[in-house]
JSON list of C-alpha atoms in Angstrom, two decimals:
[
{"chain": "A", "resi": 241, "resn": "UNK", "atom": "CA", "xyz": [31.68, -20.11, -24.44]},
{"chain": "A", "resi": 242, "resn": "UNK", "atom": "CA", "xyz": [33.79, -21.09, -21.81]},
{"chain": "A", "resi": 243, "resn": "UNK", "atom": "CA", "xyz": [30.36, -22.56, -19.71]},
{"chain": "A", "resi": 244, "resn": "UNK", "atom": "CA", "xyz": [30.04, -24.59, -22.96]},
{"chain": "A", "resi": 245, "resn": "UNK", "atom": "CA", "xyz": [33.11, -26.66, -22.98]},
{"chain": "A", "resi": 246, "resn": "UNK", "atom": "CA", "xyz": [34.52, -29.84, -21.09]},
{"chain": "A", "resi": 247, "resn": "UNK", "atom": "CA", "xyz": [36.82, -28.92, -18.20]},
{"chain": "A", "resi": 248, "resn": "UNK", "atom": "CA", "xyz": [40.06, -30.04, -19.79]},
{"chain": "A", "resi": 249, "resn": "UNK", "atom": "CA", "xyz": [38.76, -28.12, -23.16]},
{"chain": "A", "resi": 250, "resn": "UNK", "atom": "CA", "xyz": [38.45, -24.63, -20.77]},
{"chain": "A", "resi": 251, "resn": "UNK", "atom": "CA", "xyz": [41.52, -25.32, -18.94]},
{"chain": "A", "resi": 252, "resn": "UNK", "atom": "CA", "xyz": [43.35, -25.91, -22.80]},
{"chain": "A", "resi": 253, "resn": "UNK", "atom": "CA", "xyz": [41.80, -23.25, -23.71]},
{"chain": "A", "resi": 254, "resn": "UNK", "atom": "CA", "xyz": [42.90, -20.69, -20.66]},
{"chain": "A", "resi": 255, "resn": "UNK", "atom": "CA", "xyz": [46.65, -21.78, -20.80]},
{"chain": "A", "resi": 256, "resn": "UNK", "atom": "CA", "xyz": [46.64, -21.75, -24.51]},
{"chain": "A", "resi": 257, "resn": "UNK", "atom": "CA", "xyz": [45.34, -18.41, -25.22]},
{"chain": "A", "resi": 258, "resn": "UNK", "atom": "CA", "xyz": [47.99, -16.74, -22.66]},
{"chain": "A", "resi": 259, "resn": "UNK", "atom": "CA", "xyz": [50.70, -19.08, -24.13]},
{"chain": "A", "resi": 260, "resn": "UNK", "atom": "CA", "xyz": [49.70, -17.46, -27.50]},
{"chain": "A", "resi": 261, "resn": "UNK", "atom": "CA", "xyz": [50.01, -13.93, -25.85]},
{"chain": "A", "resi": 262, "resn": "UNK", "atom": "CA", "xyz": [53.23, -14.68, -23.91]},
{"chain": "A", "resi": 263, "resn": "UNK", "atom": "CA", "xyz": [55.19, -15.84, -27.24]},
{"chain": "A", "resi": 264, "resn": "UNK", "atom": "CA", "xyz": [53.61, -12.96, -29.34]},
{"chain": "A", "resi": 265, "resn": "UNK", "atom": "CA", "xyz": [54.32, -10.14, -27.48]},
{"chain": "A", "resi": 266, "resn": "UNK", "atom": "CA", "xyz": [57.00, -11.74, -24.61]},
{"chain": "A", "resi": 267, "resn": "UNK", "atom": "CA", "xyz": [54.69, -10.69, -21.80]},
{"chain": "A", "resi": 268, "resn": "UNK", "atom": "CA", "xyz": [52.58, -12.83, -19.73]},
{"chain": "A", "resi": 269, "resn": "UNK", "atom": "CA", "xyz": [49.35, -11.10, -19.27]},
{"chain": "A", "resi": 270, "resn": "UNK", "atom": "CA", "xyz": [47.73, -11.45, -15.62]},
{"chain": "A", "resi": 271, "resn": "UNK", "atom": "CA", "xyz": [44.15, -10.69, -16.54]},
{"chain": "A", "resi": 272, "resn": "UNK", "atom": "CA", "xyz": [41.58, -12.09, -18.97]},
{"chain": "A", "resi": 273, "resn": "UNK", "atom": "CA", "xyz": [38.15, -10.78, -20.05]},
{"chain": "A", "resi": 274, "resn": "UNK", "atom": "CA", "xyz": [35.80, -13.94, -20.74]},
{"chain": "A", "resi": 275, "resn": "UNK", "atom": "CA", "xyz": [34.03, -14.35, -24.25]},
{"chain": "A", "resi": 276, "resn": "UNK", "atom": "CA", "xyz": [30.83, -12.80, -24.44]},
{"chain": "A", "resi": 277, "resn": "UNK", "atom": "CA", "xyz": [31.42, -12.36, -20.55]},
{"chain": "A", "resi": 278, "resn": "UNK", "atom": "CA", "xyz": [30.33, -16.01, -19.87]},
{"chain": "A", "resi": 279, "resn": "UNK", "atom": "CA", "xyz": [31.23, -17.27, -16.45]},
{"chain": "A", "resi": 280, "resn": "UNK", "atom": "CA", "xyz": [30.14, -19.28, -14.05]},
{"chain": "A", "resi": 281, "resn": "UNK", "atom": "CA", "xyz": [31.41, -20.54, -11.29]},
{"chain": "A", "resi": 282, "resn": "UNK", "atom": "CA", "xyz": [33.61, -23.70, -13.04]},
{"chain": "A", "resi": 283, "resn": "UNK", "atom": "CA", "xyz": [35.08, -21.12, -15.72]},
{"chain": "A", "resi": 284, "resn": "UNK", "atom": "CA", "xyz": [35.69, -18.43, -12.54]},
{"chain": "A", "resi": 285, "resn": "UNK", "atom": "CA", "xyz": [37.47, -21.34, -10.67]},
{"chain": "A", "resi": 286, "resn": "UNK", "atom": "CA", "xyz": [39.53, -22.37, -13.82]},
{"chain": "A", "resi": 287, "resn": "UNK", "atom": "CA", "xyz": [40.48, -18.73, -15.07]},
{"chain": "A", "resi": 288, "resn": "UNK", "atom": "CA", "xyz": [41.95, -18.40, -11.41]},
{"chain": "A", "resi": 289, "resn": "UNK", "atom": "CA", "xyz": [43.96, -20.70, -12.00]},
{"chain": "A", "resi": 290, "resn": "UNK", "atom": "CA", "xyz": [45.58, -19.18, -14.89]},
{"chain": "A", "resi": 291, "resn": "UNK", "atom": "CA", "xyz": [45.11, -15.54, -14.83]},
{"chain": "A", "resi": 292, "resn": "UNK", "atom": "CA", "xyz": [45.32, -12.83, -11.31]},
{"chain": "A", "resi": 293, "resn": "UNK", "atom": "CA", "xyz": [41.98, -11.46, -12.61]},
{"chain": "A", "resi": 294, "resn": "UNK", "atom": "CA", "xyz": [39.31, -11.31, -15.04]},
{"chain": "A", "resi": 295, "resn": "UNK", "atom": "CA", "xyz": [36.62, -9.35, -16.29]},
{"chain": "A", "resi": 296, "resn": "UNK", "atom": "CA", "xyz": [33.01, -10.31, -17.05]},
{"chain": "A", "resi": 297, "resn": "UNK", "atom": "CA", "xyz": [30.30, -8.01, -19.18]},
{"chain": "A", "resi": 298, "resn": "UNK", "atom": "CA", "xyz": [28.23, -7.13, -16.70]},
{"chain": "A", "resi": 299, "resn": "UNK", "atom": "CA", "xyz": [26.27, -3.78, -16.26]},
{"chain": "A", "resi": 300, "resn": "UNK", "atom": "CA", "xyz": [27.17, -2.99, -12.46]},
{"chain": "A", "resi": 301, "resn": "UNK", "atom": "CA", "xyz": [29.36, -1.21, -10.49]},
{"chain": "A", "resi": 302, "resn": "UNK", "atom": "CA", "xyz": [32.30, -2.76, -8.78]},
{"chain": "A", "resi": 303, "resn": "UNK", "atom": "CA", "xyz": [31.79, -3.98, -5.15]},
{"chain": "A", "resi": 304, "resn": "UNK", "atom": "CA", "xyz": [34.10, -4.49, -2.24]},
{"chain": "A", "resi": 305, "resn": "UNK", "atom": "CA", "xyz": [32.78, -8.11, -2.05]},
{"chain": "A", "resi": 306, "resn": "UNK", "atom": "CA", "xyz": [33.35, -9.25, -5.69]},
{"chain": "A", "resi": 307, "resn": "UNK", "atom": "CA", "xyz": [35.79, -11.53, -6.46]},
{"chain": "A", "resi": 308, "resn": "UNK", "atom": "CA", "xyz": [38.79, -10.88, -8.53]},
{"chain": "A", "resi": 309, "resn": "UNK", "atom": "CA", "xyz": [37.56, -13.08, -11.11]},
{"chain": "A", "resi": 310, "resn": "UNK", "atom": "CA", "xyz": [33.86, -11.79, -11.58]},
{"chain": "A", "resi": 311, "resn": "UNK", "atom": "CA", "xyz": [34.55, -8.26, -11.99]},
{"chain": "A", "resi": 312, "resn": "UNK", "atom": "CA", "xyz": [32.20, -6.24, -14.16]},
{"chain": "A", "resi": 313, "resn": "UNK", "atom": "CA", "xyz": [33.35, -4.63, -17.34]},
{"chain": "A", "resi": 314, "resn": "UNK", "atom": "CA", "xyz": [31.42, -1.95, -18.91]},
{"chain": "A", "resi": 315, "resn": "UNK", "atom": "CA", "xyz": [30.96, -2.28, -22.51]},
{"chain": "A", "resi": 316, "resn": "UNK", "atom": "CA", "xyz": [31.04, 1.11, -24.56]},
{"chain": "A", "resi": 317, "resn": "UNK", "atom": "CA", "xyz": [27.85, -0.18, -25.91]},
{"chain": "A", "resi": 318, "resn": "UNK", "atom": "CA", "xyz": [25.95, 0.79, -23.07]},
{"chain": "A", "resi": 319, "resn": "UNK", "atom": "CA", "xyz": [27.15, 4.28, -23.44]},
{"chain": "A", "resi": 320, "resn": "UNK", "atom": "CA", "xyz": [26.24, 5.22, -27.46]},
{"chain": "A", "resi": 321, "resn": "UNK", "atom": "CA", "xyz": [23.50, 7.95, -26.76]},
{"chain": "A", "resi": 322, "resn": "UNK", "atom": "CA", "xyz": [25.01, 11.51, -25.71]},
{"chain": "A", "resi": 323, "resn": "UNK", "atom": "CA", "xyz": [25.34, 12.01, -22.06]},
{"chain": "A", "resi": 324, "resn": "UNK", "atom": "CA", "xyz": [24.90, 8.39, -20.63]},
{"chain": "A", "resi": 325, "resn": "UNK", "atom": "CA", "xyz": [28.56, 8.21, -19.80]},
{"chain": "A", "resi": 326, "resn": "UNK", "atom": "CA", "xyz": [28.53, 11.65, -17.47]},
{"chain": "A", "resi": 327, "resn": "UNK", "atom": "CA", "xyz": [26.33, 10.04, -15.78]},
{"chain": "A", "resi": 328, "resn": "UNK", "atom": "CA", "xyz": [27.45, 6.78, -14.98]},
{"chain": "A", "resi": 329, "resn": "UNK", "atom": "CA", "xyz": [27.65, 6.09, -11.07]},
{"chain": "A", "resi": 330, "resn": "UNK", "atom": "CA", "xyz": [26.25, 9.61, -9.92]},
{"chain": "A", "resi": 331, "resn": "UNK", "atom": "CA", "xyz": [23.30, 9.28, -7.18]}
]
């Protein structure tokens, strides 16, 4: 959980994962998915220095005023029952 780490360790974790992916794939990732969806204001601020955008695991629609570093990410766990994805986003 990133929010449990001291600021220096969070910065090292964020930059380290970006650098590992870049070294392995030759492509620098622009997006980040918060582990366990764990994101508070400090984590989002530090993530914005390393990644262009990031996703939480909040179960909600994206809004026009949402920060690009706190975008909802729908886990398919919520849509296991037949037909539940069909109705997502409809009035």
